[in-house]
mmCIF file of C-alpha atoms in Angstrom:
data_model
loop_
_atom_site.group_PDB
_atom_site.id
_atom_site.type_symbol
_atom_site.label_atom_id
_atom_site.label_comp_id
_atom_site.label_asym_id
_atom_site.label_seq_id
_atom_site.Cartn_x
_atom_site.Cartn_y
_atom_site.Cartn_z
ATOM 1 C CA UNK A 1 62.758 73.159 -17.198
ATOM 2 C CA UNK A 2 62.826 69.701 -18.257
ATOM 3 C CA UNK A 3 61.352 69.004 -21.865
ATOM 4 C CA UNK A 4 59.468 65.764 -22.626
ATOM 5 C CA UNK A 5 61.217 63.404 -25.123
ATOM 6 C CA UNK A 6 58.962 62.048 -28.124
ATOM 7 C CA UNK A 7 59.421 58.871 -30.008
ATOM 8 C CA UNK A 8 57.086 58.536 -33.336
ATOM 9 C CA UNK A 9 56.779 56.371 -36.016
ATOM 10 C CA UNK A 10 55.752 57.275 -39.785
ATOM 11 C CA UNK A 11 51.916 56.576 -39.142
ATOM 12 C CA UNK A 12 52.581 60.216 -38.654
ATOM 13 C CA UNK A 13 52.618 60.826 -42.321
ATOM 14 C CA UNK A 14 56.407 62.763 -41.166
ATOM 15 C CA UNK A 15 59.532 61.938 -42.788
ATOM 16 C CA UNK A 16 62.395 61.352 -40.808
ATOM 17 C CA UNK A 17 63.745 64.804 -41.709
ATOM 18 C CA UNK A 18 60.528 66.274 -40.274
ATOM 19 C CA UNK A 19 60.648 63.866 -37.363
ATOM 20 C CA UNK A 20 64.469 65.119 -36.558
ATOM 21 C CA UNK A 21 63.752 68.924 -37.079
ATOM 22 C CA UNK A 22 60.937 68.927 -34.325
ATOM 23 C CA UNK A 23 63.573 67.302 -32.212
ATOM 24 C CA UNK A 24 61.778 63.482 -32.110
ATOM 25 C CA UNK A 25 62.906 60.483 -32.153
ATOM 26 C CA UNK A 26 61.644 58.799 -35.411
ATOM 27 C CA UNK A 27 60.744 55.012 -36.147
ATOM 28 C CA UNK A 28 60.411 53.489 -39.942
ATOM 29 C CA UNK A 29 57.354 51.230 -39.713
ATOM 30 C CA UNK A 30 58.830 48.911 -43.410
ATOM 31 C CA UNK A 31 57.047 48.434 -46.489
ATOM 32 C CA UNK A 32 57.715 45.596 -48.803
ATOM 33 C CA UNK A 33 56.951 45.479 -52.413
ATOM 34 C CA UNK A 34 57.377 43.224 -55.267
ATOM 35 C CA UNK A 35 59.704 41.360 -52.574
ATOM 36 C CA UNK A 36 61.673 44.794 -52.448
ATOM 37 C CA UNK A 37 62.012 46.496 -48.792
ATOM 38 C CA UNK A 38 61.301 49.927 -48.281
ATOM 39 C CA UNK A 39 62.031 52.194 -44.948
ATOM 40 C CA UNK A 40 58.969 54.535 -44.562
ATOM 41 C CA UNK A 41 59.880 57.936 -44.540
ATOM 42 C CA UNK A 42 62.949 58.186 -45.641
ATOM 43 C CA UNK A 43 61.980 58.219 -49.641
ATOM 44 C CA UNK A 44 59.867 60.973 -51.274
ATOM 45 C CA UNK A 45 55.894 60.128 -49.941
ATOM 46 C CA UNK A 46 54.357 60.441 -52.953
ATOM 47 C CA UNK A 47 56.674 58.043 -54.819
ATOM 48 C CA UNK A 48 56.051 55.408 -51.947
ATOM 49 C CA UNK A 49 52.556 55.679 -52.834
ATOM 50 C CA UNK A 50 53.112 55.261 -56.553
ATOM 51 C CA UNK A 51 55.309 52.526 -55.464
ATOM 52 C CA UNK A 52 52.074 50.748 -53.880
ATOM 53 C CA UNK A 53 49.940 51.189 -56.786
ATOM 54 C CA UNK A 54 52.580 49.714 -59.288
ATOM 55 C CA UNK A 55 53.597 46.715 -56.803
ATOM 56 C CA UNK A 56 51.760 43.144 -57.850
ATOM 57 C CA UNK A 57 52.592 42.275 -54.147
ATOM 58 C CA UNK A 58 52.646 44.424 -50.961
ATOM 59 C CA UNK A 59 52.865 43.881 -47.461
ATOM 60 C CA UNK A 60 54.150 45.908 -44.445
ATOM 61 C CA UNK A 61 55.865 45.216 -41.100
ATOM 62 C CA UNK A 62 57.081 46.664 -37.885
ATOM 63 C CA UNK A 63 59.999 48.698 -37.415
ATOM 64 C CA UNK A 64 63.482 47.270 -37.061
ATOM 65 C CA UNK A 65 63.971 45.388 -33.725
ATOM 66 C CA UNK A 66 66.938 47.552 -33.153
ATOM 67 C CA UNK A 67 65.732 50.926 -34.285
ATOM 68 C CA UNK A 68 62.707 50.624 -31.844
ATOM 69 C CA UNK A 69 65.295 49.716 -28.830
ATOM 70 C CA UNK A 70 67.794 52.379 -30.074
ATOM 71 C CA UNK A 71 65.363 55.008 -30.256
ATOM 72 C CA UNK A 72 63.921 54.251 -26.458
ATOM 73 C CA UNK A 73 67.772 53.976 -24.921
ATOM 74 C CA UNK A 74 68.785 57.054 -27.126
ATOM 75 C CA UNK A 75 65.975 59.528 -25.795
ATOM 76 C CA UNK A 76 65.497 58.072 -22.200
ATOM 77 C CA UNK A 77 68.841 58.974 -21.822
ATOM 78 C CA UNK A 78 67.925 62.262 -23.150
ATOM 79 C CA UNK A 79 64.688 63.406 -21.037
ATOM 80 C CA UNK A 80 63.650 63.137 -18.249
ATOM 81 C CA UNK A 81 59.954 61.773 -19.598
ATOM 82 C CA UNK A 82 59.636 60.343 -22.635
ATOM 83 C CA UNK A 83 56.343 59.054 -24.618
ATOM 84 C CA UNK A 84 55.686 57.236 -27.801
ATOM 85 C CA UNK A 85 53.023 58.162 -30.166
ATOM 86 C CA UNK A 86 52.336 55.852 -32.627
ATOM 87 C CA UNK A 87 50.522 53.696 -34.946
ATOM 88 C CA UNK A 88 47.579 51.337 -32.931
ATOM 89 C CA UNK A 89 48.772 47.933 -31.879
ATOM 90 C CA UNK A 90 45.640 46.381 -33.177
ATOM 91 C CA UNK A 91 47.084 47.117 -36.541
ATOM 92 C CA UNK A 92 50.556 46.784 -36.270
ATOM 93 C CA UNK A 93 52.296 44.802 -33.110
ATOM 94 C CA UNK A 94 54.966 48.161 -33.029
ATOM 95 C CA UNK A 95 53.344 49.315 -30.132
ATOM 96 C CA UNK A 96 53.453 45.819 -28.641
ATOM 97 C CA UNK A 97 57.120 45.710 -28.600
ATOM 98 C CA UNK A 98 57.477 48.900 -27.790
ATOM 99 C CA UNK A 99 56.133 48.256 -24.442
ATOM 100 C CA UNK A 100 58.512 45.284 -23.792
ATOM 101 C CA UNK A 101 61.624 47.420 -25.185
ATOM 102 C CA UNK A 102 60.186 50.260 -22.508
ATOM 103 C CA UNK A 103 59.748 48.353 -19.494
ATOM 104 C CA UNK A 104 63.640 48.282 -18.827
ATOM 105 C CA UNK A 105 63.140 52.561 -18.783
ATOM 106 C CA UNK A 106 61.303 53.854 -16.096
ATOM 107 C CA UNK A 107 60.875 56.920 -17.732
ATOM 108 C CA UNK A 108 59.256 55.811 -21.092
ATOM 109 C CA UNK A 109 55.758 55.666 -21.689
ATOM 110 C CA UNK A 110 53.774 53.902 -24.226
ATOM 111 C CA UNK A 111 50.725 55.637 -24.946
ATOM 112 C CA UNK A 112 47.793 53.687 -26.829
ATOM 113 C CA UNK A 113 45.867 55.628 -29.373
ATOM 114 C CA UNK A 114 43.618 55.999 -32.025
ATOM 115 C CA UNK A 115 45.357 59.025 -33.802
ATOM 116 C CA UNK A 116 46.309 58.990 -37.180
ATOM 117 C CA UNK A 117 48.234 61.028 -39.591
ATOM 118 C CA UNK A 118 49.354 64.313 -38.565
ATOM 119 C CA UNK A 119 47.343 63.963 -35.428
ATOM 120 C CA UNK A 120 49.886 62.040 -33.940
ATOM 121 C CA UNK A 121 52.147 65.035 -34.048
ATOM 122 C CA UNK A 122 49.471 67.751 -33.120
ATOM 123 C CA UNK A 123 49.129 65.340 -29.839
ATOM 124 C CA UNK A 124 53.270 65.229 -29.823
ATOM 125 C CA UNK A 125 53.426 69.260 -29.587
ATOM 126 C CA UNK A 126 50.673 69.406 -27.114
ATOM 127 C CA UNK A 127 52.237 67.080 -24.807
ATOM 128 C CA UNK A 128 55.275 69.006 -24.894
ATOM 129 C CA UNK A 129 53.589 72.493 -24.443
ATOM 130 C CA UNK A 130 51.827 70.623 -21.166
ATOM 131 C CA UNK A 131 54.558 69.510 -19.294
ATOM 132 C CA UNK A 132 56.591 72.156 -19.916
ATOM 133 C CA UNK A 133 54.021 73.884 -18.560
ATOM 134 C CA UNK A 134 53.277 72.134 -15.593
ATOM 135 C CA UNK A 135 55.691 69.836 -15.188
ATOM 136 C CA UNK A 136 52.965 67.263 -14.339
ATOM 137 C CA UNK A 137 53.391 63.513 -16.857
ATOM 138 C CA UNK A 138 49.919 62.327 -15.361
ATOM 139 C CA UNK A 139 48.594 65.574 -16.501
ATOM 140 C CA UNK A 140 50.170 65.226 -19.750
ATOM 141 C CA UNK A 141 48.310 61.498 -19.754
ATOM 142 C CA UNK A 142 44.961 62.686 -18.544
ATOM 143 C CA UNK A 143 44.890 65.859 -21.873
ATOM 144 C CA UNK A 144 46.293 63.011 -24.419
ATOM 145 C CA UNK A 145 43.140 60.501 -22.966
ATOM 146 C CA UNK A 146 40.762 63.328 -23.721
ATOM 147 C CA UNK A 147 42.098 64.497 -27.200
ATOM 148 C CA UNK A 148 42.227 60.382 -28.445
ATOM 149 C CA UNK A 149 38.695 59.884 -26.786
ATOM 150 C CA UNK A 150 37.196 63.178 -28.789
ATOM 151 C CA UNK A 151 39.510 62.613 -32.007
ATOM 152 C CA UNK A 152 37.708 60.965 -34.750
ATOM 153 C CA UNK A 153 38.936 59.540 -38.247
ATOM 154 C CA UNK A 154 37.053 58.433 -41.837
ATOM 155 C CA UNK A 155 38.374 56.611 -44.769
ATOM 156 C CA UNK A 156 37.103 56.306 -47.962
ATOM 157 C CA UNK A 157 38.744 53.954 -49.864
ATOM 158 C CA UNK A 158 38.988 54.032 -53.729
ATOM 159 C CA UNK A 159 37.725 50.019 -52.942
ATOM 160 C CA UNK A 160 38.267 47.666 -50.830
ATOM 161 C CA UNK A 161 40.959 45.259 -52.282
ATOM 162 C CA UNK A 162 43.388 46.271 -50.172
ATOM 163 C CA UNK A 163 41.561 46.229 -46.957
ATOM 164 C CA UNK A 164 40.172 42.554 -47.621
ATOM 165 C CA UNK A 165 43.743 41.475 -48.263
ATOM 166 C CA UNK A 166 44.998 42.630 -45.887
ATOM 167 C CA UNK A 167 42.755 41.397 -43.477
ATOM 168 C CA UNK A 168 42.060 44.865 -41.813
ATOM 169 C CA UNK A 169 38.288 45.077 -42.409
ATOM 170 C CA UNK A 170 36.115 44.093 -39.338
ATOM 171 C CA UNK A 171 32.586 44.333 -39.153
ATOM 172 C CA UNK A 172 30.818 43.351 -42.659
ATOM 173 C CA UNK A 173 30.794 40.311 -44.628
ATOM 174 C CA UNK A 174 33.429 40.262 -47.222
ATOM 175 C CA UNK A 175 31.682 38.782 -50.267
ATOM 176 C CA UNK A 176 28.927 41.358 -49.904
ATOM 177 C CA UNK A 177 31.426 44.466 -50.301
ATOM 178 C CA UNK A 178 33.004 42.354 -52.752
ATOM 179 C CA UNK A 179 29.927 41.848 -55.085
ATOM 180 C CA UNK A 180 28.313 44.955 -53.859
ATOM 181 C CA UNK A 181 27.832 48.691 -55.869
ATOM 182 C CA UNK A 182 28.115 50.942 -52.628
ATOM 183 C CA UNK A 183 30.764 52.705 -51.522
ATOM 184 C CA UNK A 184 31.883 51.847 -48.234
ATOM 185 C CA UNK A 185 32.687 54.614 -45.466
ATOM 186 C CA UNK A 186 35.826 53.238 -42.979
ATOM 187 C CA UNK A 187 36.081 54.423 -39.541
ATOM 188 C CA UNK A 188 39.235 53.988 -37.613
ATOM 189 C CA UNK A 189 37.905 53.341 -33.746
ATOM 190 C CA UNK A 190 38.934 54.205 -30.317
ATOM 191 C CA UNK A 191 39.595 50.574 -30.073
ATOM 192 C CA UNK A 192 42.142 50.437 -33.010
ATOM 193 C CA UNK A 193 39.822 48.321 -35.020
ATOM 194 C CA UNK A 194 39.092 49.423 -38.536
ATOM 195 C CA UNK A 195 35.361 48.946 -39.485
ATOM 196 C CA UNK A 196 32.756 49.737 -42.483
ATOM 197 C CA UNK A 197 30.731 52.842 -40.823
ATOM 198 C CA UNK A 198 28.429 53.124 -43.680
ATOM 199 C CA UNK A 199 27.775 52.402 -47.185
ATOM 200 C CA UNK A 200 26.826 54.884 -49.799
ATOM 201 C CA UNK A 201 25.623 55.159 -53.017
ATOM 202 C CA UNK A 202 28.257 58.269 -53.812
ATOM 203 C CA UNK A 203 31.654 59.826 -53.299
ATOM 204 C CA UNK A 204 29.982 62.500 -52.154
ATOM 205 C CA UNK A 205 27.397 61.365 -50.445
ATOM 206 C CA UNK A 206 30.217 59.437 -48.472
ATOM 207 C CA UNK A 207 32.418 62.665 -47.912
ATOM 208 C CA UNK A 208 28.959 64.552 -46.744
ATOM 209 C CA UNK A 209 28.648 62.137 -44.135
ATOM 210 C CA UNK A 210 32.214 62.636 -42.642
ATOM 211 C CA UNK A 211 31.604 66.265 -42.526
ATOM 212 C CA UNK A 212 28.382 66.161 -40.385
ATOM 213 C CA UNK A 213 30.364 64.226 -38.558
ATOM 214 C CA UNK A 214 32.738 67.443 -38.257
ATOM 215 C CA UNK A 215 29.748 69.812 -37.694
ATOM 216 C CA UNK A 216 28.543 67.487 -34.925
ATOM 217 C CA UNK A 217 31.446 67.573 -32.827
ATOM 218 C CA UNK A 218 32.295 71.726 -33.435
ATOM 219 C CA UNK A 219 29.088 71.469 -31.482
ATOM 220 C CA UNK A 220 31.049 70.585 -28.207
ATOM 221 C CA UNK A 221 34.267 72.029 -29.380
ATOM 222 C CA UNK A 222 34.504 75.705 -31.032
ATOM 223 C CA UNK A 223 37.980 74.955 -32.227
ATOM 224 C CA UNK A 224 39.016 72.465 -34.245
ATOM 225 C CA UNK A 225 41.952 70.854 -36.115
ATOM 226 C CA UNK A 226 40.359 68.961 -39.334
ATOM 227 C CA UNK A 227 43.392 67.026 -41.678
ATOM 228 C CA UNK A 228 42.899 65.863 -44.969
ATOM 229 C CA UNK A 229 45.440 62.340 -45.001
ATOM 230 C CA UNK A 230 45.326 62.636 -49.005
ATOM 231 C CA UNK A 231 46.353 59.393 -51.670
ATOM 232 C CA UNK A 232 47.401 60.012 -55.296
ATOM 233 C CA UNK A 233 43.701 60.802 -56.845
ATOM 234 C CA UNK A 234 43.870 64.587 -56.992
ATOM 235 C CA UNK A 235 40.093 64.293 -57.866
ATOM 236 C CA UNK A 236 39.139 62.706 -54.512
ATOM 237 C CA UNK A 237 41.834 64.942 -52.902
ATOM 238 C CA UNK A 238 40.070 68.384 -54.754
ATOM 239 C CA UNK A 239 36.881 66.826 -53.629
ATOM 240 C CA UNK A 240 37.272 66.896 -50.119
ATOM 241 C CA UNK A 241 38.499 70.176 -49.542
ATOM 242 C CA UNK A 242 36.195 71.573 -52.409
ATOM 243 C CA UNK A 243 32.833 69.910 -50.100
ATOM 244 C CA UNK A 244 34.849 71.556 -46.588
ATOM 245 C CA UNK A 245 34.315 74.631 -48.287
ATOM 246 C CA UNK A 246 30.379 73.925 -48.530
ATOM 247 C CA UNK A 247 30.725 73.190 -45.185
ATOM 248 C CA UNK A 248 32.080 75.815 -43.248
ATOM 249 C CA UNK A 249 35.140 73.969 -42.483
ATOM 250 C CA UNK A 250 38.864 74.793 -42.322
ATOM 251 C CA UNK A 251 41.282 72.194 -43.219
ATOM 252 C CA UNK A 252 44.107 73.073 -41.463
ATOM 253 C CA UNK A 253 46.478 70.412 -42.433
ATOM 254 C CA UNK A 254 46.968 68.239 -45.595
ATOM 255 C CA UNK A 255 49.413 65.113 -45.651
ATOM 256 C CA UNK A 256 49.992 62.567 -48.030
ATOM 257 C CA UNK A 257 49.435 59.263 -46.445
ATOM 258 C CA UNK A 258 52.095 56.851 -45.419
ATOM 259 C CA UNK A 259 53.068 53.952 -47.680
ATOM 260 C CA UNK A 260 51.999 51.862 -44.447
ATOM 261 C CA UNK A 261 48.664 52.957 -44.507
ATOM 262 C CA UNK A 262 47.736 52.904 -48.044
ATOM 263 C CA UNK A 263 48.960 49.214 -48.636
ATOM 264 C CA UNK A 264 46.020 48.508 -46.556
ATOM 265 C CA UNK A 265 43.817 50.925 -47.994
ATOM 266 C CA UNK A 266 44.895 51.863 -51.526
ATOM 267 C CA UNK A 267 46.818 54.231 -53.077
ATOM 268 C CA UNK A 268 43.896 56.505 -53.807
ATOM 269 C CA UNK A 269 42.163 56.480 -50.376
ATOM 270 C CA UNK A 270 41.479 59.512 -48.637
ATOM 271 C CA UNK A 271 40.729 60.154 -44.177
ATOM 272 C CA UNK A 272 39.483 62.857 -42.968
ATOM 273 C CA UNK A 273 41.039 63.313 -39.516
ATOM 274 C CA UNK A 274 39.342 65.676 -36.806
ATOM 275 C CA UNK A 275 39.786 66.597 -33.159
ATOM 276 C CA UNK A 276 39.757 69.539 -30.686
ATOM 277 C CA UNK A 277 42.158 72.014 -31.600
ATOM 278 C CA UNK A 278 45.442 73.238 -29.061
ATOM 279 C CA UNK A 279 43.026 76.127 -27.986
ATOM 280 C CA UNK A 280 40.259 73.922 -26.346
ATOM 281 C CA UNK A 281 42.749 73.348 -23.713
ATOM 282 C CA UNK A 282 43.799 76.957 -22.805
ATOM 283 C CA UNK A 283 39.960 77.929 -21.513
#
């Protein structure tokens, strides 16, 4: 049977080591520091992040011109289907050029999404399973269009500095969050936009919210995969899987957060990621 060839980038919170041992093709989006460039996921994550939080200046950009067309040539030539999961292109323009790199490869697919974190991989493997499976791409399209559509993530940002600067927030006035005590709840939307969901007077009262959220959509969907995307406060990190506990809920993966991300959010951010789980799709 034919196997479907995957192209991701390090939204995924993977390293390329990772990446390579699932047998994907793997993308560094680049993070620049203190006028210092970094390839994400290649150095140790945590590090990165501590490289974020230390750095006076930071800024991020796509992946290598050549990478992204190396990467499409390399596993078209590889598969007979091929599809790239990766970070939105309302927050980064990867995806963008991407689709021009693809459009010489009638096999390649760009697929727009809303995952993030180790989602993006969980949707990888599934798309995989599917067509090897059924040997159907439009299938394969039509399961990944349901997952993104029923996927939801949450971030709760240590403050928003980083957001602001980085011109990523949508949705509030800035000087209010700026002179404001509550703590803002992020949610990452179908649309790629990133937007202030709600604002709360607590940590917790923030993290309770997220998982209501989770209770809410178990409601439709017995099974599901919940991630913890996790910065460098072990406190907010403990906190999170101390309140899914409370909750009933299994956290079945935790990831540290790519440098990418938290140069927009801060190194101390949490998400809570959360979508049906591998088994919805066997009934």
């Amino acid at each position: 049977m034919k196997k479907l060839g995957i192209i991701i980038d390090s939204f995924s919170s993977l390293s390329k080591k990772e990446a390579q041992d699932l047998g994907f093709e793997f993308l560094s989006l680049q993070l620049e520091a203190d006028g210092k460039l970094y390839q994400d996921g290649i150095l140790d994550a945590k590090e990165m992040l501590e490289t974020v939080r230390d750095a006076k200046v930071v800024a991020t950009s796509l992946p290598t011109l050549e990478s992204m067309e190396n990467a499409i040539k390399t596993q078209s030539e590889k598969y007979e289907k091929v599809l790239y999961l990766g970070i939105n292109h309302e927050i980064s323009s990867t995806g963008k050029y991407m689709k021009t790199f693809s459009q010489d490869f009638e096999n390649v697919y760009v697929f727009d999404n809303h995952f993030s974190g180790y989602q993006l991989v969980y949707a990888a493997l599934l798309a995989q399973e599917e067509y090897e499976k059924h040997q159907n791409f439009d299938l394969v399209l039509e399961k990944l269009n349901f997952l993104n559509e029923n996927s939801q993530t949450y971030i709760l940002p240590e403050s928003l500095d980083y957001l602001i600067k980085g011109g990523r927030l949508k949705g509030f006035k800035k000087f209010i969050l700026k002179t404001g005590k509550l703590i803002p709840l992020i949610e990452y939307k179908l649309s790629g936009h990133v937007m202030v969901a709600k604002l709360n007077k607590t940590v917790t009262g923030a993290l309770k919210k997220v998982f209501n959220k989770v209770l809410e959509l178990k409601e439709t969907f017995k099974n599901l995969e919940v991630h913890l995307i996790s910065g460098l406060s072990e406190k907010l990190n403990s906190e999170v899987l101390e309140l899914a506990k409370e909750f009933n809920v299994i956290v079945s993966k935790v990831c540290i957060a790519s440098s990418v991300t938290v140069a927009h959010t801060g190194p101390n951010a949490v998400a809570i990621a959360f979508m049906p789980s591998i088994e919805e799709f066997k009934k």
